[in-house]
Tab-separated table of C-alpha atoms in Angstrom:
chain	number	residue	atom	x	y	z
A	177	MET	CA	14.045	-0.248	-9.300
A	178	ARG	CA	14.678	3.135	-7.644
A	179	VAL	CA	14.096	2.961	-3.654
A	180	THR	CA	13.551	6.463	-1.566
A	181	LYS	CA	13.471	6.611	1.729
A	182	PHE	CA	11.252	9.286	3.622
A	183	GLU	CA	10.868	10.414	7.149
A	184	HIS	CA	10.032	7.678	9.122
A	185	ALA	CA	8.403	4.713	7.976
A	186	THR	CA	7.661	6.238	4.244
A	187	LEU	CA	9.183	4.565	1.244
A	188	THR	CA	8.644	4.901	-1.966
A	189	LEU	CA	9.556	2.254	-4.852
A	190	VAL	CA	9.858	3.716	-8.553
A	191	ASP	CA	10.652	1.257	-11.609
A	192	ALA	CA	9.511	1.974	-15.295
A	193	GLY	CA	8.341	5.197	-14.735
A	194	LYS	CA	5.755	3.737	-11.575
A	195	SER	CA	5.508	4.293	-8.347
A	196	LEU	CA	4.906	2.119	-5.453
A	197	VAL	CA	4.514	3.958	-1.893
A	198	ILE	CA	4.655	2.384	1.211
A	199	ASP	CA	2.946	3.219	4.518
A	200	PRO	CA	2.311	6.936	4.348
A	201	GLY	CA	2.103	8.140	7.804
A	202	SER	CA	1.528	10.944	10.610
A	203	PHE	CA	5.415	11.718	10.993
A	204	THR	CA	5.935	12.086	6.793
A	205	ALA	CA	6.067	15.079	5.647
A	206	PRO	CA	3.846	15.380	2.386
A	207	LEU	CA	5.006	13.604	-0.366
A	208	GLY	CA	6.135	15.666	-3.338
A	209	GLU	CA	5.744	14.963	-6.753
A	210	LEU	CA	5.073	11.150	-7.492
A	211	GLU	CA	5.600	9.507	-10.373
A	212	GLY	CA	2.331	7.347	-11.704
A	213	VAL	CA	1.230	5.897	-8.389
A	214	ALA	CA	0.744	1.943	-8.994
A	215	ALA	CA	-0.212	1.338	-5.468
A	216	ILE	CA	-0.171	1.748	-2.125
A	217	VAL	CA	0.915	-0.945	0.575
A	218	ILE	CA	-0.597	0.118	4.180
A	219	THR	CA	1.307	-2.909	6.586
A	220	HIS	CA	-0.821	-1.895	9.770
A	221	GLU	CA	-2.671	0.801	11.182
A	222	HIS	CA	-1.377	3.024	13.208
A	223	PRO	CA	-1.298	6.359	12.443
A	224	ASP	CA	2.553	6.485	11.583
A	225	HIS	CA	1.881	4.324	9.367
A	226	TRP	CA	-0.968	5.841	7.128
A	227	THR	CA	-3.440	9.097	7.808
A	228	PRO	CA	-6.336	10.206	5.765
A	229	ASP	CA	-4.084	13.466	4.404
A	230	HIS	CA	-1.227	11.128	2.722
A	231	LEU	CA	-4.574	8.949	1.448
A	232	ASP	CA	-6.764	11.810	0.070
A	233	ARG	CA	-3.806	13.996	-1.422
A	234	ILE	CA	-2.423	10.501	-3.192
A	235	LEU	CA	-5.806	9.508	-4.551
A	236	GLY	CA	-6.765	13.348	-5.320
A	237	THR	CA	-3.907	13.044	-7.920
A	238	PHE	CA	-3.739	9.501	-8.746
A	239	PRO	CA	-7.570	8.780	-7.872
A	240	GLY	CA	-8.818	5.211	-8.522
A	241	THR	CA	-5.141	3.798	-7.005
A	242	PRO	CA	-5.366	0.618	-5.285
A	243	ILE	CA	-4.614	0.145	-1.832
A	244	TYR	CA	-3.139	-3.006	-0.163
A	245	ALA	CA	-3.415	-4.054	3.132
A	246	PRO	CA	-4.492	-6.020	6.070
A	247	GLU	CA	-7.857	-6.425	7.632
A	248	GLY	CA	-6.881	-4.262	10.755
A	249	VAL	CA	-6.319	-1.524	8.230
A	250	ALA	CA	-9.377	-1.982	6.684
A	251	LYS	CA	-11.799	-1.585	9.004
A	252	ALA	CA	-9.876	1.914	10.586
A	253	ALA	CA	-9.559	3.311	7.102
A	254	ALA	CA	-13.567	2.331	6.464
A	255	GLY	CA	-14.152	5.004	4.483
A	256	TYR	CA	-11.113	3.701	1.873
A	257	ASP	CA	-11.612	0.953	-0.241
A	258	ILE	CA	-8.860	-1.182	0.938
A	259	THR	CA	-8.151	-4.304	-0.490
A	260	ILE	CA	-7.699	-6.796	2.063
A	261	VAL	CA	-3.742	-8.948	1.771
A	262	HIS	CA	-2.928	-11.906	4.162
A	263	PRO	CA	0.415	-14.235	4.685
A	264	GLY	CA	1.262	-16.087	1.655
A	265	GLU	CA	-0.285	-14.071	-0.862
A	266	VAL	CA	1.030	-12.171	-3.785
A	267	VAL	CA	-0.104	-9.791	-6.184
A	268	GLU	CA	0.962	-9.611	-8.989
A	269	LEU	CA	0.888	-5.337	-10.103
A	270	ASP	CA	2.982	-4.173	-13.623
A	271	PRO	CA	5.578	-3.455	-12.739
A	272	PHE	CA	5.497	-4.518	-9.147
A	273	ARG	CA	5.003	-8.008	-7.702
A	274	LEU	CA	3.931	-7.992	-4.013
A	275	GLU	CA	4.747	-10.998	-1.568
A	276	PHE	CA	3.050	-10.635	1.845
A	277	PHE	CA	4.735	-12.153	5.373
A	278	GLY	CA	4.495	-11.884	8.896
A	279	GLY	CA	0.678	-11.499	9.990
A	280	ARG	CA	0.505	-9.730	13.336
A	281	HIS	CA	2.522	-6.886	14.961
A	282	ALA	CA	5.478	-6.913	17.134
A	283	VAL	CA	4.310	-6.841	20.809
A	284	ILE	CA	5.061	-3.809	22.821
A	285	HIS	CA	3.301	-4.516	25.898
A	286	GLU	CA	0.642	-6.974	27.039
A	287	SER	CA	-1.825	-3.924	28.018
A	288	ILE	CA	-1.546	-3.011	23.884
A	289	PRO	CA	-3.755	-5.245	21.792
A	290	VAL	CA	-1.425	-6.710	18.955
A	291	VAL	CA	-2.822	-5.969	15.509
A	292	ASP	CA	-2.417	-7.172	12.140
A	293	ASN	CA	0.760	-6.044	10.202
A	294	VAL	CA	2.234	-7.720	6.928
A	295	GLY	CA	5.554	-7.663	5.759
A	296	VAL	CA	6.299	-6.711	1.816
A	297	LEU	CA	8.779	-8.150	-0.349
A	298	VAL	CA	8.824	-6.162	-3.734
A	299	ASN	CA	9.762	-7.576	-7.175
A	300	ASP	CA	11.763	-10.968	-5.223
A	301	HIS	CA	14.166	-8.453	-4.233
A	302	PHE	CA	13.254	-5.664	-1.451
A	303	TYR	CA	11.950	-5.945	1.898
A	304	TYR	CA	9.919	-4.138	4.881
A	305	PRO	CA	8.744	-6.158	7.346
A	306	GLY	CA	6.183	-3.059	9.103
A	307	ASP	CA	6.534	-3.099	12.602
A	308	SER	CA	7.395	-7.014	12.959
A	309	TYR	CA	10.310	-9.054	11.998
A	310	ALA	CA	8.914	-11.348	10.265
A	311	VAL	CA	11.772	-13.309	8.202
A	312	PRO	CA	10.715	-13.854	4.588
A	313	GLN	CA	12.174	-17.402	4.208
A	314	GLY	CA	14.071	-18.868	1.207
A	315	ARG	CA	14.134	-15.428	-0.347
A	316	ASN	CA	16.636	-13.408	-1.618
A	317	VAL	CA	16.934	-9.723	-0.408
A	318	LYS	CA	19.219	-7.601	-1.871
A	319	LEU	CA	17.832	-4.525	0.003
A	320	LEU	CA	16.060	-4.769	3.362
A	321	ALA	CA	14.389	-1.521	5.299
A	322	ALA	CA	15.060	-2.440	8.435
A	323	PRO	CA	13.597	-0.491	11.879
A	324	VAL	CA	15.784	0.760	14.262
A	325	GLY	CA	13.206	2.795	16.727
A	326	ALA	CA	10.154	2.187	18.455
A	327	PRO	CA	8.220	1.380	21.778
A	328	TRP	CA	8.832	-2.503	20.902
A	329	LEU	CA	11.987	-2.647	19.559
A	330	LYS	CA	14.862	-3.940	20.787
A	331	ILE	CA	17.607	-2.945	18.850
A	332	GLY	CA	19.632	-6.599	20.193
A	333	GLU	CA	16.241	-8.162	18.472
A	334	ALA	CA	16.516	-5.853	15.550
A	335	MET	CA	20.054	-7.097	15.073
A	336	ASP	CA	19.018	-10.494	15.156
A	337	PHE	CA	16.767	-9.781	12.046
A	338	VAL	CA	19.191	-8.644	9.756
A	339	LEU	CA	21.353	-11.741	10.843
A	340	ALA	CA	18.235	-13.789	10.132
A	341	VAL	CA	17.151	-11.956	6.651
A	342	ALA	CA	21.020	-11.501	5.403
A	343	PRO	CA	20.632	-9.376	3.205
A	344	ARG	CA	23.169	-7.500	0.785
A	345	ARG	CA	22.858	-4.165	1.553
A	346	VAL	CA	20.567	-2.634	4.857
A	347	PHE	CA	18.834	0.626	5.749
A	348	GLY	CA	17.579	1.798	8.655
A	349	THR	CA	14.399	3.511	9.122
A	350	HIS	CA	11.547	4.048	11.219
A	351	ASP	CA	13.163	6.261	12.710
A	352	MET	CA	11.814	9.145	13.403
A	353	THR	CA	11.177	8.724	17.403
A	354	LEU	CA	15.122	8.880	17.875
A	355	SER	CA	17.608	11.104	18.940
A	356	VAL	CA	20.596	11.856	16.244
A	357	ALA	CA	22.349	9.710	18.258
A	358	GLY	CA	19.668	7.104	19.172
A	359	ARG	CA	19.450	6.917	15.214
A	360	ASP	CA	23.517	6.551	14.188
A	361	MET	CA	23.692	4.191	17.099
A	362	GLY	CA	21.066	1.744	15.611
A	363	ARG	CA	22.591	2.662	12.232
A	364	SER	CA	25.896	1.133	13.765
A	365	ARG	CA	24.027	-1.977	15.020
A	366	LEU	CA	23.265	-2.811	12.082
A	367	ARG	CA	25.898	-2.408	10.458
A	368	TRP	CA	27.761	-4.654	12.421
A	369	ALA	CA	24.778	-7.581	11.719
A	370	VAL	CA	24.752	-6.857	7.773
A	371	GLU	CA	28.655	-7.555	8.104
A	372	ARG	CA	28.488	-10.464	9.579
A	373	ASP	CA	27.323	-11.850	5.805
A	374	GLY	CA	29.216	-10.081	3.679
A	375	GLY	CA	26.417	-7.429	3.438
A	376	GLU	CA	26.608	-3.426	3.705
A	377	LEU	CA	25.106	-1.180	5.837
A	378	ILE	CA	23.709	2.155	3.594
A	379	VAL	CA	22.851	5.881	5.422
A	380	LEU	CA	19.634	7.178	3.529
A	381	ASP	CA	18.004	10.462	5.680
A	382	PRO	CA	15.062	11.650	4.107
A	383	GLY	CA	14.673	12.352	0.324
A	384	GLN	CA	17.371	9.898	-0.055
A	385	GLY	CA	17.346	6.666	-2.392
A	386	THR	CA	18.986	3.747	-4.139
A	387	ASP	CA	19.274	1.742	-6.385
A	388	ILE	CA	18.624	-2.214	-6.967
């Protein structure tokens, strides 16, 4: 399975000639040519994780593509056919197995409503938490996409999240709000955390990927 990072929080996973698209949002340039899209996962309703333009572009090429997201996304994207998913649910969608975790977005500030958010574990080994620190307890995560920059994110908490998941490899994502210096600092902190359990940081810039 090939995992590719795009700008900010957007990811694609490709397996057996089919693609899974995660969080195609406002900080991400239009995605290039995609292999047959099996599904779209949106972790939560904030626009840096989905836009109508991205959805229309994907659905225009792959009509009928299922979209899986929490209830908040279904309300925010009322013009789209959203399949609502909850923490603890599993979706089998050949060649992808999706398992959902968490339930709530990390707190930004007490004045800002906390929205629905799901983390997604793909094919038992790749995990992305959306905007949360939800840990997939008891799962053997081989590759973790860990956020490194956000209004809700404190880098020490991101490090603790990596320590709790204990993946074999990690890369930083959710990073378009950072300067180059800030992004690199965040990556170095993730490196320290993953190496505590013998894991490895990999550096992925937009358009770059790695295999599981």
